[in-house]
Amino acid sequence: MNKYYAEAFGTFWLVLGGCGSAVLAAGFPEVGIGLLGVALAFGLTVLTMAFAIGHISGCHLNPAVTIGLWVGGRFSAKEVIPYLLSQVFGGVIAGAVLYVIATGQMGFDVAASGFAANGFGEHSPGGYSMTAALVSEVVMTMMFLIVIMGATDSRAPQGFAPIAIGLCLTLIHLISIPVTNTSVNPARSTAVALFVGDWATSQLWLFWVAPIVGAALGALIYKQLLGRQSA
């Protein structure tokens, strides 16, 4: 069971660190960390957890990553559902902790703040369409899986995978926060959407479908085109 606990704790840290930075610190008067700070926070959560629990569970922290690694032949099918449940559970607990902290501020309104939820159309930070959001999430998650599989390949330099993966997630957020608030992770999206309700839960389907499709594509691309041993 250790690996399931590890996935729950790791996803808890990702949501609390990443979404927490967006909700509590991004726009704080005068010392707000802004888009760059939030992007770095998400990358740091993965980097720190990869070193902390990578040797226990592989540090997926993301249903799309788990499914992508299964598609790519790096993960057992029988472990997929337990991993997904552990990740969603850890994320939702982090969402609850963040909710308690955030609502401790006088006048805080979850719906008005957006609570770091992902969205498209009028709920996209930059007003991007559903099509733009779908393409962004598919492509960003596809690239994330290619980096994950490449960095953890037995032929890659050993011990540096967490750094490459954490920096990749930072870059993904720098690109796509204006489009969707960046998901590439259904557990992260679910964790905060449940507390916003309304539009956030009605749009949540996209932030499950697109990352999973993107992860599967990335895994197949790496497996078929990049991961083959040279003759």
mmCIF file of C-alpha atoms in Angstrom:
data_model
loop_
_atom_site.group_PDB
_atom_site.id
_atom_site.type_symbol
_atom_site.label_atom_id
_atom_site.label_comp_id
_atom_site.label_asym_id
_atom_site.label_seq_id
_atom_site.Cartn_x
_atom_site.Cartn_y
_atom_site.Cartn_z
ATOM 1 C CA MET A 1 0.000 0.000 0.000
ATOM 2 C CA ASN A 2 2.977 2.337 0.404
ATOM 3 C CA LYS A 3 2.895 3.376 -3.241
ATOM 4 C CA TYR A 4 -0.778 4.355 -3.031
ATOM 5 C CA TYR A 5 -0.145 6.410 0.081
ATOM 6 C CA ALA A 6 2.809 8.015 -1.679
ATOM 7 C CA GLU A 7 0.672 8.978 -4.674
ATOM 8 C CA ALA A 8 -1.981 10.476 -2.393
ATOM 9 C CA PHE A 9 0.550 12.494 -0.388
ATOM 10 C CA GLY A 10 2.388 13.570 -3.529
ATOM 11 C CA THR A 11 -0.770 14.764 -5.270
ATOM 12 C CA PHE A 12 -1.813 16.495 -2.058
ATOM 13 C CA TRP A 13 1.451 18.465 -2.169
ATOM 14 C CA LEU A 14 1.083 19.270 -5.869
ATOM 15 C CA VAL A 15 -2.407 20.722 -5.418
ATOM 16 C CA LEU A 16 -1.627 22.521 -2.171
ATOM 17 C CA GLY A 17 1.648 23.924 -3.484
ATOM 18 C CA GLY A 18 0.558 24.759 -7.009
ATOM 19 C CA CYS A 19 -3.056 25.816 -6.565
ATOM 20 C CA GLY A 20 -2.253 27.251 -3.142
ATOM 21 C CA SER A 21 0.310 29.587 -4.658
ATOM 22 C CA ALA A 22 -2.259 30.729 -7.224
ATOM 23 C CA VAL A 23 -5.046 31.276 -4.689
ATOM 24 C CA LEU A 24 -3.076 32.698 -1.775
ATOM 25 C CA ALA A 25 0.033 34.329 -3.211
ATOM 26 C CA ALA A 26 -0.288 35.129 -6.929
ATOM 27 C CA GLY A 27 -2.006 38.477 -6.554
ATOM 28 C CA PHE A 28 -1.055 39.371 -3.022
ATOM 29 C CA PRO A 29 -0.596 43.176 -2.791
ATOM 30 C CA GLU A 30 2.912 44.388 -3.581
ATOM 31 C CA VAL A 31 4.622 41.011 -3.138
ATOM 32 C CA GLY A 32 2.414 38.815 -5.320
ATOM 33 C CA ILE A 33 4.323 36.048 -7.094
ATOM 34 C CA GLY A 34 2.354 36.377 -10.362
ATOM 35 C CA LEU A 35 2.254 33.965 -13.299
ATOM 36 C CA LEU A 36 5.971 33.176 -13.114
ATOM 37 C CA GLY A 37 5.753 32.319 -9.423
ATOM 38 C CA VAL A 38 2.746 30.048 -9.868
ATOM 39 C CA ALA A 39 4.413 28.230 -12.767
ATOM 40 C CA LEU A 40 7.537 27.719 -10.683
ATOM 41 C CA ALA A 41 5.475 26.522 -7.706
ATOM 42 C CA PHE A 42 3.888 23.732 -9.762
ATOM 43 C CA GLY A 43 7.282 22.681 -11.069
ATOM 44 C CA LEU A 44 8.767 22.676 -7.587
ATOM 45 C CA THR A 45 6.023 20.456 -6.186
ATOM 46 C CA VAL A 46 6.801 17.776 -8.762
ATOM 47 C CA LEU A 47 10.558 18.172 -8.399
ATOM 48 C CA THR A 48 10.487 17.875 -4.610
ATOM 49 C CA MET A 49 8.074 14.955 -4.584
ATOM 50 C CA ALA A 50 10.001 13.121 -7.304
ATOM 51 C CA PHE A 51 13.023 13.084 -5.017
ATOM 52 C CA ALA A 52 10.883 12.261 -1.956
ATOM 53 C CA ILE A 53 8.639 9.478 -3.285
ATOM 54 C CA GLY A 54 9.910 8.629 -6.759
ATOM 55 C CA HIS A 55 11.590 5.505 -5.397
ATOM 56 C CA ILE A 56 8.308 4.432 -3.761
ATOM 57 C CA SER A 57 5.604 4.990 -6.371
ATOM 58 C CA GLY A 58 7.314 6.531 -9.386
ATOM 59 C CA CYS A 59 5.769 9.894 -8.455
ATOM 60 C CA HIS A 60 3.041 10.098 -11.100
ATOM 61 C CA LEU A 61 0.749 12.497 -9.155
ATOM 62 C CA ASN A 62 -1.460 12.676 -12.216
ATOM 63 C CA PRO A 63 -4.041 10.292 -13.744
ATOM 64 C CA ALA A 64 -2.958 11.303 -17.243
ATOM 65 C CA VAL A 65 0.663 10.421 -16.483
ATOM 66 C CA THR A 66 -0.362 7.044 -15.044
ATOM 67 C CA ILE A 67 -2.474 6.229 -18.108
ATOM 68 C CA GLY A 68 0.235 7.520 -20.443
ATOM 69 C CA LEU A 69 2.905 5.343 -18.818
ATOM 70 C CA TRP A 70 0.584 2.348 -19.121
ATOM 71 C CA VAL A 71 0.060 3.101 -22.835
ATOM 72 C CA GLY A 72 3.812 3.435 -23.204
ATOM 73 C CA GLY A 73 4.444 0.036 -21.642
ATOM 74 C CA ARG A 74 6.034 1.445 -18.493
ATOM 75 C CA PHE A 75 3.239 0.674 -16.029
ATOM 76 C CA SER A 76 1.062 -2.292 -15.076
ATOM 77 C CA ALA A 77 -2.619 -2.181 -16.093
ATOM 78 C CA LYS A 78 -3.754 -3.605 -12.734
ATOM 79 C CA GLU A 79 -2.254 -0.610 -10.911
ATOM 80 C CA VAL A 80 -3.930 2.089 -13.011
ATOM 81 C CA ILE A 81 -7.248 2.371 -11.118
ATOM 82 C CA PRO A 82 -5.692 2.297 -7.605
ATOM 83 C CA TYR A 83 -3.235 5.000 -8.668
ATOM 84 C CA LEU A 84 -6.023 7.162 -10.116
ATOM 85 C CA LEU A 85 -8.113 6.840 -6.970
ATOM 86 C CA SER A 86 -5.136 7.675 -4.748
ATOM 87 C CA GLN A 87 -4.286 10.750 -6.826
ATOM 88 C CA VAL A 88 -7.825 12.116 -6.872
ATOM 89 C CA PHE A 89 -8.215 11.455 -3.151
ATOM 90 C CA GLY A 90 -4.976 13.272 -2.295
ATOM 91 C CA GLY A 91 -5.891 16.173 -4.552
ATOM 92 C CA VAL A 92 -9.370 16.620 -3.082
ATOM 93 C CA ILE A 93 -7.995 16.576 0.476
ATOM 94 C CA ALA A 94 -5.549 19.307 -0.560
ATOM 95 C CA GLY A 95 -8.441 21.261 -2.089
ATOM 96 C CA ALA A 96 -10.288 21.011 1.224
ATOM 97 C CA VAL A 97 -7.244 22.221 3.192
ATOM 98 C CA LEU A 98 -6.793 25.113 0.770
ATOM 99 C CA TYR A 99 -10.486 25.973 1.067
ATOM 100 C CA VAL A 100 -10.223 26.175 4.861
ATOM 101 C CA ILE A 101 -7.145 28.399 4.637
ATOM 102 C CA ALA A 102 -8.478 30.669 1.882
ATOM 103 C CA THR A 103 -11.887 31.215 3.476
ATOM 104 C CA GLY A 104 -10.125 32.321 6.654
ATOM 105 C CA GLN A 105 -9.570 35.666 4.956
ATOM 106 C CA MET A 106 -12.319 38.214 5.501
ATOM 107 C CA GLY A 107 -14.488 38.580 2.398
ATOM 108 C CA PHE A 108 -12.945 35.712 0.418
ATOM 109 C CA ASP A 109 -15.379 34.314 -2.156
ATOM 110 C CA VAL A 110 -14.544 30.968 -3.751
ATOM 111 C CA ALA A 111 -16.693 31.497 -6.836
ATOM 112 C CA ALA A 112 -15.485 35.047 -7.430
ATOM 113 C CA SER A 113 -11.830 34.106 -6.996
ATOM 114 C CA GLY A 114 -12.059 31.108 -9.306
ATOM 115 C CA PHE A 115 -10.076 29.093 -6.745
ATOM 116 C CA ALA A 116 -7.432 28.242 -9.395
ATOM 117 C CA ALA A 117 -10.015 26.188 -11.322
ATOM 118 C CA ASN A 118 -9.441 25.394 -14.980
ATOM 119 C CA GLY A 119 -11.786 26.752 -17.615
ATOM 120 C CA PHE A 120 -12.379 27.874 -21.177
ATOM 121 C CA GLY A 121 -14.458 30.549 -22.885
ATOM 122 C CA GLU A 122 -15.471 33.205 -20.379
ATOM 123 C CA HIS A 123 -13.711 31.200 -17.646
ATOM 124 C CA SER A 124 -10.370 31.125 -19.446
ATOM 125 C CA PRO A 125 -7.951 33.699 -17.930
ATOM 126 C CA GLY A 126 -7.331 35.060 -21.427
ATOM 127 C CA GLY A 127 -10.782 34.379 -22.875
ATOM 128 C CA TYR A 128 -9.645 31.448 -25.045
ATOM 129 C CA SER A 129 -12.194 29.201 -26.773
ATOM 130 C CA MET A 130 -12.979 25.572 -26.002
ATOM 131 C CA THR A 131 -11.051 24.506 -29.113
ATOM 132 C CA ALA A 132 -7.983 26.472 -28.034
ATOM 133 C CA ALA A 133 -8.223 24.964 -24.544
ATOM 134 C CA LEU A 134 -8.582 21.451 -25.928
ATOM 135 C CA VAL A 135 -5.582 21.794 -28.248
ATOM 136 C CA SER A 136 -3.477 23.411 -25.539
ATOM 137 C CA GLU A 137 -4.168 20.691 -22.973
ATOM 138 C CA VAL A 138 -3.605 17.853 -25.448
ATOM 139 C CA VAL A 139 -0.318 19.246 -26.759
ATOM 140 C CA MET A 140 1.052 20.290 -23.372
ATOM 141 C CA THR A 141 0.313 16.897 -21.827
ATOM 142 C CA MET A 142 1.746 15.145 -24.878
ATOM 143 C CA MET A 143 5.037 17.002 -24.460
ATOM 144 C CA PHE A 144 5.001 16.338 -20.718
ATOM 145 C CA LEU A 145 4.832 12.580 -21.321
ATOM 146 C CA ILE A 146 7.602 12.708 -23.895
ATOM 147 C CA VAL A 147 9.843 14.473 -21.378
ATOM 148 C CA ILE A 148 8.864 12.072 -18.572
ATOM 149 C CA MET A 149 9.543 8.981 -20.649
ATOM 150 C CA GLY A 150 12.759 10.382 -22.053
ATOM 151 C CA ALA A 151 14.110 11.570 -18.710
ATOM 152 C CA THR A 152 13.363 8.205 -17.073
ATOM 153 C CA ASP A 153 14.686 6.104 -19.961
ATOM 154 C CA SER A 154 17.461 3.738 -18.886
ATOM 155 C CA ARG A 155 19.736 5.409 -21.449
ATOM 156 C CA ALA A 156 19.217 8.907 -20.004
ATOM 157 C CA PRO A 157 21.627 10.421 -17.439
ATOM 158 C CA GLN A 158 20.681 8.923 -14.103
ATOM 159 C CA GLY A 159 19.447 10.995 -11.171
ATOM 160 C CA PHE A 160 18.387 14.078 -13.140
ATOM 161 C CA ALA A 161 14.852 13.080 -14.155
ATOM 162 C CA PRO A 162 13.112 15.050 -11.364
ATOM 163 C CA ILE A 163 14.820 18.247 -12.471
ATOM 164 C CA ALA A 164 13.871 17.806 -16.133
ATOM 165 C CA ILE A 165 10.287 16.876 -15.281
ATOM 166 C CA GLY A 166 9.841 19.718 -12.779
ATOM 167 C CA LEU A 167 11.230 22.296 -15.205
ATOM 168 C CA CYS A 168 9.035 20.907 -17.995
ATOM 169 C CA LEU A 169 5.930 21.402 -15.856
ATOM 170 C CA THR A 170 7.072 24.940 -15.069
ATOM 171 C CA LEU A 171 7.447 25.677 -18.784
ATOM 172 C CA ILE A 172 4.035 24.179 -19.526
ATOM 173 C CA HIS A 173 2.460 26.556 -16.999
ATOM 174 C CA LEU A 174 4.324 29.543 -18.411
ATOM 175 C CA ILE A 175 2.819 28.763 -21.810
ATOM 176 C CA SER A 176 -0.719 27.798 -20.927
ATOM 177 C CA ILE A 177 -1.845 29.556 -17.733
ATOM 178 C CA PRO A 178 -3.449 32.306 -19.876
ATOM 179 C CA VAL A 179 -5.342 29.688 -21.900
ATOM 180 C CA THR A 180 -6.853 27.340 -19.294
ATOM 181 C CA ASN A 181 -5.109 28.128 -15.999
ATOM 182 C CA THR A 182 -3.146 24.987 -16.960
ATOM 183 C CA SER A 183 -4.382 21.573 -16.007
ATOM 184 C CA VAL A 184 -2.492 18.735 -17.763
ATOM 185 C CA ASN A 185 -3.649 16.853 -14.653
ATOM 186 C CA PRO A 186 -7.240 15.673 -14.071
ATOM 187 C CA ALA A 187 -6.677 15.216 -10.326
ATOM 188 C CA ARG A 188 -5.491 18.813 -9.962
ATOM 189 C CA SER A 189 -8.522 20.057 -11.900
ATOM 190 C CA THR A 190 -10.995 17.959 -9.943
ATOM 191 C CA ALA A 191 -9.502 18.961 -6.594
ATOM 192 C CA VAL A 192 -10.490 22.610 -6.950
ATOM 193 C CA ALA A 193 -13.478 22.335 -9.316
ATOM 194 C CA LEU A 194 -15.460 20.490 -6.643
ATOM 195 C CA PHE A 195 -15.203 23.506 -4.335
ATOM 196 C CA VAL A 196 -16.153 26.027 -7.033
ATOM 197 C CA GLY A 197 -19.011 23.956 -8.463
ATOM 198 C CA ASP A 198 -21.211 25.476 -11.185
ATOM 199 C CA TRP A 199 -19.138 26.278 -14.292
ATOM 200 C CA ALA A 200 -15.986 24.590 -12.975
ATOM 201 C CA THR A 201 -17.611 21.176 -12.654
ATOM 202 C CA SER A 202 -19.542 21.568 -15.915
ATOM 203 C CA GLN A 203 -16.269 22.210 -17.791
ATOM 204 C CA LEU A 204 -14.287 19.575 -15.904
ATOM 205 C CA TRP A 205 -14.821 16.962 -18.620
ATOM 206 C CA LEU A 206 -12.335 18.733 -20.895
ATOM 207 C CA PHE A 207 -9.644 18.584 -18.214
ATOM 208 C CA TRP A 208 -10.009 14.837 -18.001
ATOM 209 C CA VAL A 209 -10.376 14.053 -21.694
ATOM 210 C CA ALA A 210 -7.675 16.330 -23.129
ATOM 211 C CA PRO A 211 -4.829 15.429 -20.723
ATOM 212 C CA ILE A 212 -5.521 11.705 -21.068
ATOM 213 C CA VAL A 213 -5.572 11.914 -24.875
ATOM 214 C CA GLY A 214 -2.412 14.018 -24.843
ATOM 215 C CA ALA A 215 -0.637 11.650 -22.463
ATOM 216 C CA ALA A 216 -1.512 8.628 -24.597
ATOM 217 C CA LEU A 217 -0.244 10.401 -27.715
ATOM 218 C CA GLY A 218 2.990 11.423 -26.021
ATOM 219 C CA ALA A 219 3.595 7.894 -24.757
ATOM 220 C CA LEU A 220 2.987 6.391 -28.199
ATOM 221 C CA ILE A 221 5.233 8.943 -29.893
ATOM 222 C CA TYR A 222 8.071 8.241 -27.486
ATOM 223 C CA LYS A 223 7.613 4.482 -27.615
ATOM 224 C CA GLN A 224 7.374 4.255 -31.420
ATOM 225 C CA LEU A 225 9.662 7.048 -32.612
ATOM 226 C CA LEU A 226 12.091 8.015 -29.868
ATOM 227 C CA GLY A 227 12.375 5.164 -27.413
ATOM 228 C CA ARG A 228 13.631 2.456 -29.743
ATOM 229 C CA GLN A 229 17.154 1.165 -29.161
ATOM 230 C CA SER A 230 19.459 1.986 -32.064
ATOM 231 C CA ALA A 231 20.802 -0.945 -34.046
#
